[in-house]
Amino acid sequence: MTVYESEGTFDNKDQKFNIKIQTTDISPDEFYISTFYNICDENRYAIVGILQTKDGNITDFSNYPPDSVLNEVDIPFANLNNSYLQTGDKDIFKIEEGEKIDVYIHHGIGFNPKKNAADNEYIENYKKGIYAHLEAGSPPGSKGDGGLN
């Protein structure tokens, strides 16, 4: 899967965010974000969203055109999965206007970090700022080499 471009807005007062993700039209199936993980560390604010298909479509979409958009709106900070936070990590609820949040979108069909060690490692690596393709399947990013461009 290629995530071509994404942009978003974060409202520190209402503690909500919106993200527009450019994807591929896969009708009649659809993409959705199954979970947003809070992967802040002691130096930066960051989240990763797990992009999946509603019907479990396992087609390799890496060469499909950027002809669709997925809009995620009014996602409360409270909905973030905080299981990867550690003592000393930045608190996203204390973000101030003008500060940056790094956002990663990872396409992961059947993604389950509790049952799959590689999925867990993806999130741990995103938290560290490492974007490496671990196994067969669709690597994250648009170049097919694990880079997020």
Coordinates of N, CA and C in Angstrom, one line a residue:
M1 N 0.8 -1.2 0.0 CA 0.0 0.0 0.0 C 0.9 1.2 0.0
T2 N 0.5 2.2 -0.8 CA 1.2 3.5 -0.8 C 0.3 4.5 -0.2
V3 N 0.9 5.2 0.8 CA 0.2 6.3 1.4 C 0.9 7.5 0.7
Y4 N 0.2 8.2 -0.1 CA 0.8 9.2 -1.0 C 1.1 10.5 -0.2
E5 N 0.1 11.1 0.4 CA 0.3 12.3 1.2 C -0.7 12.3 2.3
S6 N -0.3 12.9 3.4 CA -1.2 13.0 4.5 C -1.0 14.4 5.1
E7 N -2.1 15.0 5.6 CA -2.0 16.2 6.3 C -3.0 16.2 7.4
G8 N -2.8 17.0 8.5 CA -3.7 17.0 9.6 C -3.6 18.3 10.4
T9 N -4.6 18.4 11.2 CA -4.6 19.5 12.2 C -4.9 19.0 13.5
F10 N -4.3 19.6 14.5 CA -4.4 19.2 15.9 C -4.9 20.4 16.7
D11 N -5.9 20.2 17.5 CA -6.4 21.3 18.3 C -6.1 21.0 19.8
N12 N -5.1 21.8 20.3 CA -4.6 21.5 21.6 C -5.7 22.0 22.7
K13 N -6.6 22.9 22.3 CA -7.6 23.3 23.3 C -8.7 22.2 23.4
D14 N -9.2 21.7 22.3 CA -10.2 20.7 22.3 C -9.7 19.3 22.5
Q15 N -8.3 19.2 22.3 CA -7.6 17.9 22.4 C -8.2 16.9 21.4
K16 N -8.3 17.3 20.2 CA -8.8 16.5 19.1 C -7.9 16.7 17.9
F17 N -8.0 15.8 16.9 CA -7.2 16.0 15.7 C -8.0 15.4 14.5
N18 N -7.7 16.0 13.3 CA -8.2 15.5 12.0 C -7.0 15.2 11.1
I19 N -7.2 14.1 10.3 CA -6.2 13.7 9.4 C -6.8 13.4 8.0
K20 N -6.3 13.9 6.9 CA -6.7 13.6 5.6 C -5.6 12.8 5.0
I21 N -5.9 11.5 4.6 CA -4.9 10.6 4.1 C -5.2 10.2 2.6
Q22 N -4.3 10.5 1.7 CA -4.5 10.2 0.3 C -4.2 8.7 0.1
T23 N -5.1 8.0 -0.4 CA -5.0 6.5 -0.6 C -5.4 6.1 -2.0
T24 N -5.8 4.9 -2.2 CA -6.2 4.3 -3.4 C -7.7 3.9 -3.3
D25 N -8.4 4.1 -4.4 CA -9.8 3.7 -4.4 C -9.9 2.2 -4.5
I26 N -10.4 1.5 -3.5 CA -10.5 0.0 -3.6 C -11.9 -0.5 -3.5
S27 N -12.9 0.3 -4.0 CA -14.3 0.0 -4.0 C -14.5 -1.5 -4.4
P28 N -15.4 -2.2 -3.9 CA -16.4 -1.8 -2.8 C -15.8 -1.8 -1.4
D29 N -14.6 -2.3 -1.2 CA -13.9 -2.3 0.1 C -13.5 -0.9 0.4
E30 N -13.2 -0.6 1.7 CA -12.8 0.7 2.1 C -11.6 0.6 3.1
F31 N -10.8 1.6 3.2 CA -9.8 1.7 4.2 C -10.4 2.3 5.5
Y32 N -9.8 2.0 6.6 CA -10.1 2.7 7.8 C -8.9 2.6 8.8
I33 N -8.8 3.5 9.8 CA -7.8 3.4 10.7 C -8.3 2.6 11.9
S34 N -7.7 1.5 12.2 CA -8.2 0.6 13.2 C -7.8 1.1 14.6
T35 N -6.6 1.7 14.7 CA -6.1 2.2 16.0 C -5.1 3.3 15.8
F36 N -5.1 4.3 16.6 CA -4.1 5.4 16.6 C -3.3 5.1 17.9
Y37 N -2.0 4.9 17.8 CA -1.1 4.7 18.9 C -0.4 5.9 19.3
N38 N -0.3 6.3 20.6 CA 0.4 7.4 21.1 C 1.9 6.9 21.3
I39 N 2.8 7.4 20.4 CA 4.2 6.9 20.5 C 5.1 8.1 20.8
C40 N 4.6 9.0 21.6 CA 5.5 10.1 22.1 C 6.7 9.5 22.8
D41 N 7.8 10.2 22.8 CA 8.9 9.8 23.6 C 9.3 11.1 24.4
E42 N 10.5 11.1 25.0 CA 10.9 12.2 25.8 C 11.3 13.4 25.0
N43 N 11.4 13.3 23.7 CA 11.9 14.4 22.8 C 10.8 14.9 21.8
R44 N 9.8 14.1 21.5 CA 8.9 14.5 20.5 C 7.5 14.0 20.8
Y45 N 6.5 14.6 20.2 CA 5.1 14.1 20.1 C 5.0 13.3 18.9
A46 N 4.3 12.2 18.9 CA 4.2 11.3 17.8 C 3.0 10.4 17.9
I47 N 2.3 10.1 16.8 CA 1.3 9.0 16.8 C 1.5 8.2 15.5
V48 N 1.0 7.0 15.6 CA 1.0 6.1 14.4 C -0.5 5.6 14.2
G49 N -1.0 5.7 13.0 CA -2.3 5.2 12.7 C -2.2 3.9 11.9
I50 N -2.9 2.9 12.2 CA -2.9 1.6 11.5 C -4.0 1.6 10.5
L51 N -3.6 1.7 9.2 CA -4.5 1.7 8.1 C -4.8 0.3 7.7
Q52 N -6.1 -0.1 7.7 CA -6.5 -1.4 7.3 C -7.7 -1.4 6.3
T53 N -8.1 -2.5 5.8 CA -9.2 -2.6 4.9 C -10.4 -3.2 5.7
K54 N -11.6 -2.7 5.5 CA -12.7 -3.2 6.2 C -13.0 -4.7 5.9
D55 N -12.8 -5.1 4.6 CA -13.1 -6.4 4.2 C -11.9 -7.3 4.2
G56 N -10.8 -6.9 4.8 CA -9.6 -7.7 4.8 C -8.9 -7.9 3.5
N57 N -9.1 -7.0 2.5 CA -8.5 -7.1 1.2 C -7.0 -7.2 1.3
I58 N -6.4 -8.2 0.7 CA -5.0 -8.4 0.9 C -4.2 -8.1 -0.4
T59 N -4.9 -7.4 -1.4 CA -4.2 -7.1 -2.6 C -3.0 -6.2 -2.4
D60 N -1.9 -6.3 -3.1 CA -0.8 -5.4 -3.1 C -1.2 -4.2 -3.8
F61 N -1.4 -3.1 -3.1 CA -1.9 -1.8 -3.6 C -0.7 -0.9 -4.0
S62 N 0.5 -1.4 -3.9 CA 1.7 -0.5 -4.0 C 1.8 0.2 -5.3
N63 N 1.2 -0.3 -6.4 CA 1.3 0.4 -7.7 C 0.0 1.0 -8.1
Y64 N -1.0 1.1 -7.2 CA -2.2 1.7 -7.5 C -2.1 3.2 -7.5
P65 N -3.0 3.9 -8.2 CA -2.9 5.4 -8.2 C -3.5 6.1 -7.0
P66 N -3.0 7.3 -6.7 CA -3.5 8.1 -5.6 C -4.9 8.7 -5.9
D67 N -5.9 8.0 -5.9 CA -7.2 8.5 -6.4 C -8.4 8.5 -5.3
S68 N -8.0 8.5 -4.1 CA -9.0 8.5 -3.0 C -8.5 9.2 -1.8
V69 N -9.3 9.6 -0.9 CA -8.9 10.2 0.3 C -9.7 9.6 1.5
L70 N -9.0 9.3 2.6 CA -9.6 8.9 3.8 C -9.5 10.1 4.8
N71 N -10.7 10.5 5.3 CA -10.7 11.6 6.3 C -11.1 11.0 7.6
E72 N -10.2 11.3 8.6 CA -10.5 10.9 10.0 C -10.7 12.2 10.7
V73 N -11.9 12.5 11.3 CA -12.2 13.8 11.9 C -12.6 13.7 13.3
D74 N -12.2 14.7 14.1 CA -12.6 14.9 15.5 C -12.2 13.7 16.3
I75 N -10.9 13.2 16.1 CA -10.4 12.1 16.9 C -9.9 12.6 18.3
P76 N -10.5 12.3 19.4 CA -10.0 12.8 20.7 C -8.7 12.2 21.0
F77 N -7.8 13.0 21.6 CA -6.6 12.5 22.1 C -6.8 11.4 23.1
A78 N -7.9 11.4 23.8 CA -8.3 10.3 24.7 C -8.5 9.0 24.1
N79 N -8.7 9.0 22.7 CA -8.9 7.7 22.0 C -7.6 7.0 21.6
L80 N -6.4 7.7 21.8 CA -5.2 7.1 21.5 C -4.8 6.0 22.4
N81 N -4.3 4.9 21.8 CA -3.8 3.8 22.6 C -2.5 4.2 23.2
N82 N -2.4 4.2 24.5 CA -1.2 4.6 25.2 C -0.3 3.5 25.7
S83 N -0.5 2.3 25.2 CA 0.2 1.2 25.7 C 1.7 1.2 25.4
Y84 N 2.2 2.1 24.6 CA 3.6 2.2 24.3 C 4.3 3.4 25.0
L85 N 3.5 4.1 25.8 CA 4.1 5.2 26.6 C 4.9 4.7 27.8
Q86 N 6.0 5.4 28.1 CA 6.8 5.1 29.3 C 7.0 6.3 30.1
T87 N 7.4 6.2 31.4 CA 7.6 7.3 32.3 C 8.6 8.2 31.6
G88 N 8.3 9.5 31.6 CA 9.2 10.5 31.0 C 8.9 10.9 29.6
D89 N 8.0 10.1 28.9 CA 7.6 10.5 27.6 C 6.7 11.8 27.6
K90 N 6.7 12.5 26.6 CA 5.9 13.8 26.5 C 4.5 13.4 26.6
D91 N 3.7 14.3 27.2 CA 2.3 14.1 27.4 C 1.5 14.9 26.4
I92 N 0.9 14.2 25.4 CA 0.2 14.9 24.3 C -0.9 15.8 24.8
F93 N -1.4 15.6 26.0 CA -2.5 16.5 26.5 C -1.9 17.8 26.9
K94 N -0.6 17.9 27.0 CA 0.0 19.2 27.4 C 0.7 19.9 26.2
I95 N 0.4 19.4 25.0 CA 1.0 20.1 23.8 C 0.4 21.5 23.7
E96 N 1.3 22.4 23.2 CA 0.9 23.8 23.1 C 0.9 24.2 21.6
E97 N 0.1 25.2 21.3 CA 0.0 25.7 19.9 C 1.4 26.0 19.3
G98 N 1.5 25.5 18.1 CA 2.8 25.7 17.4 C 3.8 24.5 17.5
E99 N 3.5 23.6 18.5 CA 4.4 22.5 18.6 C 4.0 21.4 17.5
K100 N 4.9 20.6 17.2 CA 4.8 19.6 16.1 C 4.5 18.2 16.7
I101 N 3.6 17.5 15.9 CA 3.3 16.1 16.2 C 3.7 15.3 15.0
D102 N 4.6 14.4 15.1 CA 4.9 13.5 14.0 C 3.8 12.4 13.9
V103 N 3.3 12.3 12.6 CA 2.2 11.3 12.4 C 2.7 10.3 11.3
Y104 N 2.5 9.1 11.6 CA 2.9 8.0 10.7 C 1.6 7.2 10.4
I105 N 1.4 6.8 9.2 CA 0.3 5.9 8.8 C 1.0 4.6 8.3
H106 N 0.6 3.5 8.9 CA 1.1 2.2 8.6 C 0.0 1.4 8.1
H107 N 0.2 0.8 6.8 CA -0.8 -0.1 6.2 C -0.5 -1.5 6.7
G108 N -1.4 -2.0 7.5 CA -1.1 -3.3 8.1 C -2.4 -4.2 8.1
I109 N -2.6 -5.0 7.1 CA -3.8 -5.9 7.1 C -3.7 -6.9 8.2
G110 N -4.7 -7.0 9.0 CA -4.7 -7.9 10.1 C -3.7 -7.5 11.2
F111 N -3.3 -6.3 11.3 CA -2.4 -5.8 12.2 C -2.8 -6.1 13.7
N112 N -2.0 -6.7 14.4 CA -2.3 -7.1 15.8 C -1.0 -7.2 16.6
P113 N -0.5 -6.1 17.3 CA 0.8 -6.2 18.0 C 0.8 -7.1 19.2
K114 N -0.4 -7.4 19.7 CA -0.5 -8.3 20.9 C -0.2 -9.8 20.5
K115 N -0.6 -10.1 19.2 CA -0.4 -11.5 18.8 C 0.7 -11.7 17.8
N116 N 1.2 -10.6 17.2 CA 2.2 -10.7 16.2 C 3.4 -9.9 16.6
A117 N 4.5 -10.5 16.8 CA 5.8 -9.8 17.3 C 6.3 -8.8 16.3
A118 N 6.1 -9.1 15.0 CA 6.6 -8.1 14.0 C 5.7 -6.9 14.0
D119 N 4.4 -7.0 14.2 CA 3.6 -5.8 14.3 C 4.0 -5.0 15.5
N120 N 4.2 -5.6 16.6 CA 4.7 -4.9 17.8 C 6.0 -4.2 17.6
E121 N 6.9 -4.9 16.8 CA 8.2 -4.3 16.5 C 8.0 -3.0 15.6
Y122 N 7.1 -3.1 14.7 CA 6.8 -1.9 13.9 C 6.5 -0.7 14.7
I123 N 5.6 -0.8 15.7 CA 5.3 0.3 16.6 C 6.4 0.7 17.4
E124 N 7.2 -0.2 18.0 CA 8.4 0.2 18.7 C 9.4 0.9 17.9
N125 N 9.5 0.5 16.6 CA 10.5 1.1 15.7 C 10.0 2.5 15.4
Y126 N 8.7 2.7 15.1 CA 8.2 4.0 14.8 C 8.4 5.0 16.0
K127 N 8.3 4.5 17.2 CA 8.5 5.3 18.4 C 10.0 5.7 18.4
K128 N 10.9 4.8 18.0 CA 12.3 5.2 18.0 C 12.7 6.0 16.8
G129 N 11.8 6.2 15.8 CA 12.1 6.9 14.6 C 12.7 6.0 13.5
I130 N 12.5 4.7 13.6 CA 13.1 3.8 12.7 C 12.0 3.3 11.8
Y131 N 12.1 3.3 10.5 CA 11.1 2.9 9.5 C 11.6 1.8 8.7
A132 N 11.7 0.6 9.2 CA 12.2 -0.5 8.5 C 11.2 -1.5 8.2
H133 N 11.2 -2.1 6.9 CA 10.3 -3.1 6.5 C 10.8 -4.4 7.2
L134 N 9.9 -5.1 7.9 CA 10.4 -6.3 8.7 C 10.1 -7.6 8.0
E135 N 9.0 -7.8 7.3 CA 8.6 -9.1 6.8 C 8.0 -8.9 5.4
A136 N 7.6 -10.1 4.8 CA 6.9 -10.0 3.5 C 5.6 -9.3 3.7
G137 N 5.1 -8.7 2.6 CA 3.9 -7.9 2.7 C 4.2 -6.5 2.3
S138 N 3.3 -5.6 2.5 CA 3.4 -4.2 2.1 C 4.3 -3.4 3.1
P139 N 5.4 -3.0 2.7 CA 6.2 -2.1 3.6 C 5.6 -0.8 3.7
P140 N 5.9 -0.1 4.8 CA 5.3 1.3 5.0 C 6.0 2.2 4.0
G141 N 5.3 3.3 3.6 CA 5.9 4.3 2.8 C 5.6 4.2 1.3
S142 N 6.0 5.2 0.6 CA 5.6 5.3 -0.8 C 6.6 4.7 -1.7
K143 N 7.9 4.6 -1.3 CA 8.9 4.1 -2.2 C 9.1 2.6 -2.2
G144 N 8.4 1.9 -1.3 CA 8.5 0.5 -1.3 C 9.7 0.0 -0.6
D145 N 10.5 0.9 0.0 CA 11.7 0.5 0.7 C 11.7 0.7 2.2
G146 N 10.5 1.1 2.7 CA 10.3 1.3 4.1 C 10.4 2.8 4.4
G147 N 10.8 3.6 3.5 CA 10.9 5.1 3.8 C 9.5 5.7 3.7
L148 N 9.3 6.7 4.5 CA 8.0 7.4 4.6 C 8.1 8.7 3.8
N149 N 7.9 8.6 2.5 CA 8.0 9.8 1.7 C 6.7 10.0 1.0

